[in-house]
Short mmCIF file of C-alpha atoms and ligand atoms in Angstrom, two decimals:
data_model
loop_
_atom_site.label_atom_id
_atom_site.label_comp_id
_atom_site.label_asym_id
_atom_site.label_seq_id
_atom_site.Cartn_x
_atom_site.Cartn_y
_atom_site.Cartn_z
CA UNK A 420 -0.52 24.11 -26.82
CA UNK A 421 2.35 24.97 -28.92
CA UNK A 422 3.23 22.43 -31.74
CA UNK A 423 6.25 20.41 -32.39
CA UNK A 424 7.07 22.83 -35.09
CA UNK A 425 6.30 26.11 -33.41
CA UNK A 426 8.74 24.82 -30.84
CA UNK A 427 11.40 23.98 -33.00
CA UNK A 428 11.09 26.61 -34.70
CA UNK A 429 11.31 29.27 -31.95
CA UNK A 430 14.03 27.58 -30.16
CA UNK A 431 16.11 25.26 -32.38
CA UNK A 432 16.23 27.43 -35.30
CA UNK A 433 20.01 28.67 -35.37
CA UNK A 434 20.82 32.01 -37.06
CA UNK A 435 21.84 31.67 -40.62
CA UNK A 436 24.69 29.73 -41.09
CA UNK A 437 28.05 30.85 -43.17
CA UNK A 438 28.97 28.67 -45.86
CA UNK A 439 31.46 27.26 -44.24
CA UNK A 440 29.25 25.54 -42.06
CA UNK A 441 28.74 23.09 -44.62
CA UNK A 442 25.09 23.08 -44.29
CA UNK A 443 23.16 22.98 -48.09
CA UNK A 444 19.78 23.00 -46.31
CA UNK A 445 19.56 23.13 -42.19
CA UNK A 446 16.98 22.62 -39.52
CA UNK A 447 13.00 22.90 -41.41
CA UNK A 448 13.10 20.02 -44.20
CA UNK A 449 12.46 16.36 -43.87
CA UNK A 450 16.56 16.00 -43.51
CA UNK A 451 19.42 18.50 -43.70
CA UNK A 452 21.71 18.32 -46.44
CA UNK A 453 25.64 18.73 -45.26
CA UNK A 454 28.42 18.73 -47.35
CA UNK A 455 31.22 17.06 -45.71
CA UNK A 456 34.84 18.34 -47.04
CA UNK A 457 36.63 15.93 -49.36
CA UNK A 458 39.38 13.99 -47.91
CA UNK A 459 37.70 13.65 -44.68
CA UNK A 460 35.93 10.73 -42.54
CA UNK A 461 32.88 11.37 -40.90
CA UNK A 462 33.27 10.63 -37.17
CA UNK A 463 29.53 10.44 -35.82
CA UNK A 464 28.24 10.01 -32.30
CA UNK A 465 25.07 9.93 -30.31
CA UNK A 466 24.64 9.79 -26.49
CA UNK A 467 21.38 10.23 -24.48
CA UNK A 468 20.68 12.55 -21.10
CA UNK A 469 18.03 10.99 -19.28
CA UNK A 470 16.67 13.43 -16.36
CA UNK A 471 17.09 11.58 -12.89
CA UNK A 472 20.01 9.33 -14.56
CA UNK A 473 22.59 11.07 -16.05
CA UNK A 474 21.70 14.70 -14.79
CA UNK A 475 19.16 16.22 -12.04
CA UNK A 476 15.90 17.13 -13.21
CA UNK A 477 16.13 19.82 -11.29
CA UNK A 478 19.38 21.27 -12.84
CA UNK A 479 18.62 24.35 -14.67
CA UNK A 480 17.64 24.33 -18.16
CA UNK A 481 20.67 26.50 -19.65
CA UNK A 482 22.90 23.80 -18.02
CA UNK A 483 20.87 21.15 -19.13
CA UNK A 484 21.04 22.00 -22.57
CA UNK A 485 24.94 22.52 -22.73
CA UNK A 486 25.65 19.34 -20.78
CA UNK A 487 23.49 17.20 -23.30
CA UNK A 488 25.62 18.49 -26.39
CA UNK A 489 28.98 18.65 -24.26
CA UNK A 490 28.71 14.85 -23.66
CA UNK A 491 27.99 13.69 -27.08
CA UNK A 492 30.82 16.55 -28.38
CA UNK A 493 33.48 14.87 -25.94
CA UNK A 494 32.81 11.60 -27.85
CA UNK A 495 34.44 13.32 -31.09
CA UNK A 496 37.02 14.83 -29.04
CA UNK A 497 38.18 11.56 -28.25
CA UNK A 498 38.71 10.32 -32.07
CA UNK A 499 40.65 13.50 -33.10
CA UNK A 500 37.74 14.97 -35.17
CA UNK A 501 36.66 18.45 -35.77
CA UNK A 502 32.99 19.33 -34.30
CA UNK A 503 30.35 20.14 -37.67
CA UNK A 504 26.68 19.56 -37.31
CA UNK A 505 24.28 17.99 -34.49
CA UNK A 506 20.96 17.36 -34.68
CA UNK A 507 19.11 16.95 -31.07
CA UNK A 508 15.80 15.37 -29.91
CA UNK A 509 14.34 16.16 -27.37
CA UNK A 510 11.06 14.33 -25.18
CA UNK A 511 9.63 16.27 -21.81
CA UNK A 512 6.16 15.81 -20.48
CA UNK A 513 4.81 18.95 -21.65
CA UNK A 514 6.05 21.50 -23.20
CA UNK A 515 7.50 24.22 -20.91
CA UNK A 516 8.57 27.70 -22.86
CA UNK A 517 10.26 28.92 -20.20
CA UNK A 518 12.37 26.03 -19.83
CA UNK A 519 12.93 25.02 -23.30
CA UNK A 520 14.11 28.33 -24.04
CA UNK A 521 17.00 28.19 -20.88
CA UNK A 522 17.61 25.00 -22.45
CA UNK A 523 18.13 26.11 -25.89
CA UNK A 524 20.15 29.05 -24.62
CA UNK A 525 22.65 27.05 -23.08
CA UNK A 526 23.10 24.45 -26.13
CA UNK A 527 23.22 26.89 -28.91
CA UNK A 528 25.97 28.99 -26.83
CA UNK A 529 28.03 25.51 -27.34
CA UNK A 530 27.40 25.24 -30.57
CA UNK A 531 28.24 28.44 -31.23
CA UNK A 532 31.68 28.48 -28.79
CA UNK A 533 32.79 24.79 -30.77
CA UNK A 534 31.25 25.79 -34.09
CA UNK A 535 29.07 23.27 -33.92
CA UNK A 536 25.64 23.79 -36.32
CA UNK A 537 22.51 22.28 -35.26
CA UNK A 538 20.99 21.09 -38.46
CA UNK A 539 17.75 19.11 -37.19
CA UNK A 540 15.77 18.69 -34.36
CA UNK A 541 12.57 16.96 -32.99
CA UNK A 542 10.71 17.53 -29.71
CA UNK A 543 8.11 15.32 -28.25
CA UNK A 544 6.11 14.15 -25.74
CA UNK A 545 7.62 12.01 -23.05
CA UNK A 546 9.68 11.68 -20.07
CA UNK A 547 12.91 14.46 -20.25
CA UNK A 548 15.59 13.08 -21.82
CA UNK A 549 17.73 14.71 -24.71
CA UNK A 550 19.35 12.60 -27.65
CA UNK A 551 22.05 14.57 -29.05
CA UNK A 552 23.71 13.28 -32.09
CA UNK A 553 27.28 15.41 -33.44
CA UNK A 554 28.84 14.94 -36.56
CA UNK A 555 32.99 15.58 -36.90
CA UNK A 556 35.49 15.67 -39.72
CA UNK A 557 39.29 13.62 -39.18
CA UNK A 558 41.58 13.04 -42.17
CA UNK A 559 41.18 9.02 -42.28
CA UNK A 560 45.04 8.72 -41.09
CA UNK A 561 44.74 11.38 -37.96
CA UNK A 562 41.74 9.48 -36.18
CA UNK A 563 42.28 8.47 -32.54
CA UNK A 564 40.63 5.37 -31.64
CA UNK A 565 41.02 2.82 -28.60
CA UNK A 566 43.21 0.44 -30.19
CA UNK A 567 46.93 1.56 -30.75
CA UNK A 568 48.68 1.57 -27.32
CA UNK A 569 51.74 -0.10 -27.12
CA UNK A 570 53.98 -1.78 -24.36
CA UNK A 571 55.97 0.91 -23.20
CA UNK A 572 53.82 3.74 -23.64
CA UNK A 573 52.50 6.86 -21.58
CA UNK A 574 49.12 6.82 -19.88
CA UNK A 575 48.41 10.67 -19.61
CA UNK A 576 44.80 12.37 -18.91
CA UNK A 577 44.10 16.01 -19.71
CA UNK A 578 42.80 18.67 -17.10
CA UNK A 579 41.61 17.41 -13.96
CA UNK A 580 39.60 14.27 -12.56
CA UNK A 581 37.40 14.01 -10.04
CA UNK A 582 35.45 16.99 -10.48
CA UNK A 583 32.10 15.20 -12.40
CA UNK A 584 31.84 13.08 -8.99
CA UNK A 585 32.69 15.51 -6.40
CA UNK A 586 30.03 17.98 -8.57
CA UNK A 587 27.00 15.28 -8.06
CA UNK A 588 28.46 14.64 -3.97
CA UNK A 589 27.97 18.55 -3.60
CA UNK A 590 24.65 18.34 -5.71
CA UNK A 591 23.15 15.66 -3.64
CA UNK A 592 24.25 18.07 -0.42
CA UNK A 593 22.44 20.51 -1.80
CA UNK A 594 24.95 22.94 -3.40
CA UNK A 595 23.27 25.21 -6.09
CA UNK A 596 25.84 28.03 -6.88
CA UNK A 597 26.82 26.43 -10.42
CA UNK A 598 30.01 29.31 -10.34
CA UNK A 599 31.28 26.66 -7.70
CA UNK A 600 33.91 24.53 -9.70
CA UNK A 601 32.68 20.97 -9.43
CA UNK A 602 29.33 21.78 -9.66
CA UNK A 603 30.68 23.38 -13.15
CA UNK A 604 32.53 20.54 -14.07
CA UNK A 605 29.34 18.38 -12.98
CA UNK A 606 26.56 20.11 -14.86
CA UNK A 607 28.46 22.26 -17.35
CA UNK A 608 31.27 19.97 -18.89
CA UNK A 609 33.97 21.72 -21.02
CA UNK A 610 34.46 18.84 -24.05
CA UNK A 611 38.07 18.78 -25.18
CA UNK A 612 37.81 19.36 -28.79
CA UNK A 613 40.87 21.82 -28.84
CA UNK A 614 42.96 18.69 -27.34
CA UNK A 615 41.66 15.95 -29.45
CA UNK A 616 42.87 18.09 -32.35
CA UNK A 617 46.25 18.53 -30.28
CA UNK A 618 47.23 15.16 -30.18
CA UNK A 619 46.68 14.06 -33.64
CA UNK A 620 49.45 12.00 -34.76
CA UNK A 621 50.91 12.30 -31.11
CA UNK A 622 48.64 9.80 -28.86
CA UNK A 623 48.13 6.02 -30.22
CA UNK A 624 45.36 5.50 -28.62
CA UNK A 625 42.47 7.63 -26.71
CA UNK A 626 39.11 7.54 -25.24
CA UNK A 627 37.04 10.33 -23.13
CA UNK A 628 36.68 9.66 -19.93
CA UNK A 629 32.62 9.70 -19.20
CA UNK A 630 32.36 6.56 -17.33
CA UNK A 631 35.23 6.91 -14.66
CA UNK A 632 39.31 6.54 -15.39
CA UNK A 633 39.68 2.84 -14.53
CA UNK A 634 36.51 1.81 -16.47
CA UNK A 635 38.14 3.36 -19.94
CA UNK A 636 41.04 2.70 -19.36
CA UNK A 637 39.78 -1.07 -19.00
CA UNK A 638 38.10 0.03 -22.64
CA UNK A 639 41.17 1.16 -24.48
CA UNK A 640 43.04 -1.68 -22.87
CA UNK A 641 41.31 -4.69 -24.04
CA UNK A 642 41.07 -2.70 -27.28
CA UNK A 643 44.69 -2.51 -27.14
CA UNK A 644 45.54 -5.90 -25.79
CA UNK A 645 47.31 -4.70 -23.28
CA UNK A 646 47.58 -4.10 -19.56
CA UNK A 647 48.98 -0.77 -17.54
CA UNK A 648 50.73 0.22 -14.19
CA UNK A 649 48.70 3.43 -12.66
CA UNK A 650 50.06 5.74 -10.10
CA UNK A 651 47.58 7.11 -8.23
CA UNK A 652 49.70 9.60 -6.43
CA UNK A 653 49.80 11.19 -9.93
CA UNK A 654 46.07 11.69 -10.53
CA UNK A 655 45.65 15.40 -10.98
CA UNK A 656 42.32 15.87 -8.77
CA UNK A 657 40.16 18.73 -9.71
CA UNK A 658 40.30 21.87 -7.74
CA UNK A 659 38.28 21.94 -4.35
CA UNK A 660 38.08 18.28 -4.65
CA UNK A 661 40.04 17.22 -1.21
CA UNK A 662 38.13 19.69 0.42
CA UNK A 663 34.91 18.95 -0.81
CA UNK A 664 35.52 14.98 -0.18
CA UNK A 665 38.63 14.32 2.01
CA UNK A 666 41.51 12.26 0.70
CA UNK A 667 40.28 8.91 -0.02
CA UNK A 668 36.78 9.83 -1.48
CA UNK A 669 38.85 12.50 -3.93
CA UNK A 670 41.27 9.96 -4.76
CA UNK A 671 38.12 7.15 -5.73
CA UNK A 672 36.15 9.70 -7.28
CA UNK A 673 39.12 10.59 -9.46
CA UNK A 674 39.66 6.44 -10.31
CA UNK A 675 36.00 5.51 -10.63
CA UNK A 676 33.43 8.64 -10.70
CA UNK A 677 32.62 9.40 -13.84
CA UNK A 678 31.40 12.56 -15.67
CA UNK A 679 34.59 14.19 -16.02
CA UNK A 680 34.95 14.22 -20.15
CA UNK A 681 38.41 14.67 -20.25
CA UNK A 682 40.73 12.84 -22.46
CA UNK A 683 42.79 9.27 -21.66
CA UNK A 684 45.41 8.99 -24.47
CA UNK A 685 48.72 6.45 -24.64
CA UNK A 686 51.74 7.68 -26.13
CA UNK A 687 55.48 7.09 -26.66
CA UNK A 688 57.60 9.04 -23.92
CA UNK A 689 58.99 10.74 -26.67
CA UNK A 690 55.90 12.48 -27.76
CA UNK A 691 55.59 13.88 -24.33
CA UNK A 692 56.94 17.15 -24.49
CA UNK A 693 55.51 17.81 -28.11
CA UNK A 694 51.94 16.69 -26.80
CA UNK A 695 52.31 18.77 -23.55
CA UNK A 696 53.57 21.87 -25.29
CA UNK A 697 50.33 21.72 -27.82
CA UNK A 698 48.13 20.88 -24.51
CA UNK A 699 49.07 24.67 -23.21
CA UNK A 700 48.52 26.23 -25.92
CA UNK A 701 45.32 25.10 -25.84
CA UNK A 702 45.26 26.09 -22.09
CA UNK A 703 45.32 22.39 -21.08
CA UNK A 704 47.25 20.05 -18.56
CA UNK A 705 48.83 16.93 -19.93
CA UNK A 706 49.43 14.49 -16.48
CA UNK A 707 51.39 10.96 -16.95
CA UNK A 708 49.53 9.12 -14.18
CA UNK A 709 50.60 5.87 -15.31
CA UNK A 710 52.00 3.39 -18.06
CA UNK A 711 51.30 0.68 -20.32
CA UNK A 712 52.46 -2.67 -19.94
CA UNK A 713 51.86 -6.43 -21.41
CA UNK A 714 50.75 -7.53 -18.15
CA UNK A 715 46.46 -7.73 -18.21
CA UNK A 716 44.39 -5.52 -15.76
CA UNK A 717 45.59 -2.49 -14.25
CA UNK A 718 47.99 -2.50 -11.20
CA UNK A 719 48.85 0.14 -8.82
CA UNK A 720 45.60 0.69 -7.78
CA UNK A 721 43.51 -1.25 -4.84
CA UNK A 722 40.84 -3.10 -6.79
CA UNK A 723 39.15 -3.75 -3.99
CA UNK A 724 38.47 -0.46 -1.96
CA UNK A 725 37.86 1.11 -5.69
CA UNK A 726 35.15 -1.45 -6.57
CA UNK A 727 32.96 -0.87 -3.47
CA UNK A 728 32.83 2.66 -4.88
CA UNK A 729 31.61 1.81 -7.86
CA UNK A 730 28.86 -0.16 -7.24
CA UNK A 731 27.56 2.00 -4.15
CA UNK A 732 29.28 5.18 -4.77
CA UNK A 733 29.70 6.16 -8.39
CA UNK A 734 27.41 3.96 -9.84
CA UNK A 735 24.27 4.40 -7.63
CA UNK A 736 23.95 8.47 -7.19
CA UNK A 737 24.53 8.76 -11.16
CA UNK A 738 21.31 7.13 -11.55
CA UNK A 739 19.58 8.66 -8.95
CA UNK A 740 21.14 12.70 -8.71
MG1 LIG B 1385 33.20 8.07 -25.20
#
């Protein structure tokens, strides 16, 4: 049986790195040694992919191994910072070649496509599950946290919503064809590091949205101390969506369903054509689905009828895909 360090080494090994990559020693020591750039803060994230939980065990492995570093990249997104170095552990029963290298195919493409380096890793023995943890650079003044909305403001959302639930719905039906666009926005999530950097010193607040809109929104709200008006007429559902669901399910699934990892920022109504104009060029929809307000909570949207999907709809199949 192949060691922990025969593995790593044949699949988490990156091609040498340019010096640019900040990387003074990479993946093969007892730590890395990075050299951050001077000026900068360190924004640093880690989120865990737990097979049967947060993606099917069944997916396949190249998708696997994006999705794990696309989730824990769309957490720096969301704070404005500039993707460096991840370092990724990984725990599966026993170790499959095969699979690990599908895996390692799709995550290294990532890093490679966000210029990302992979600097450590560590593979074990244990149920699947992949801890991914990224490191970004933001000038101290340019973050984006959860705090800064204002009465008054924008609520906007980049891309589409929608697409992470109606991906797992089509999933659990037994769609496999991952060119099919929510089962691509399911199992291979684009994070929007191009659109965090747009909206430096545009949006006053921001969070990704991994758990479902109205559950960060609640997030950067409280953070905020503020309330918001939504329209949900204005949700921008992801493509195939209606079709895939019907009305009402698209229009929950875009509220409460989780998985789509695109960005919730507040800004002045002044910023909007500045933030929407660096959001194309970046090939990126900007949507204003909604406002902020001093009121707590979040009106415009039936509590209620939203709820019941969460705790039998969005909430149950993510555990069990
Ligand atoms: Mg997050």
């Amino acid at each position: 049986m192949a060691s922990e360090f025969d593995l790593i080494a044949r699949h988490f090994t990156p091609a040498t790195l340019p010096p640019e990559a900040g990387v003074a020693l990479g993946v093969g020591d007892d730590c890395a040694l990075l050299a951050p750039r001077p000026g900068q803060r360190l924004a640093v994230s880690v989120d865990t992919s737990v097979a049967e939980v947060h993606f099917p065990a069944a997916a396949p492995a190249e998708a696997v191994g994006h999705r794990a570093l696309a989730v824990s990249l769309s957490d720096l997104a969301a704070v404005g910072a500039e993707t460096r170095w991840c370092l990724m552990a990984l725990s599966m029963a026993e170790p499959d070649e095969a699979w690990l290298a599908d895996f390692a195919r799709g995550f290294h493409a990532l890093c490679a496509a966000t210029g990302t380096a992979l600097v450590g890793g560590d593979v074990t023995g244990g149920e699947l599950a992949i801890g991914v943890t990224v490191m970004g650079e933001v000038p101290p003044e340019l973050a984006l946290t959860r705090s800064g909305a204002s009465a008054g403001e924008l609520i906007a959302v980049t891309g589409a919503l929608g697409g992470g639930a109606g991906g797992l719905a089509l999933w659990q039906r037994g769609e496999r064809d991952l060119a099919h666009p929510l089962l691509a926005r399911y199992l291979r999530p684009q994070p929007r590091l191009a659109a965090g950097l747009a909206l430096r010193g545009l949006a006053t607040a921001a969070i990704d949205i991994s758990d479902g809109l109205l559950a960060d929104l609640e997030h950067v709200l409280e953070a905020s101390g503020v309330g918001a008006r939504l329209e949900p007429s204005a949700l921008p559902l992801a493509e195939g969506l209606v079709a895939a669901l019907g009305d009402d399910a698209a229009c929950r699934a875009a509220l409460a369903g989780g998985d789509d990892y695109e960005l919730l920022v507040t800004l002045p109504a002044a910023r909007l054509t500045t933030a929407r104009q660096r959001l194309a060029d970046v090939g990126l929809a900007l949507s204003v689905i909604g406002e902020v307000n001093e009121a707590p909570g979040i009106a415009g949207v039936d509590a209620s009828s939203v709820r019941g999907w969460q705790h039998f709809g969005a909430r149950t199949p993510r555990r069990r895909p």
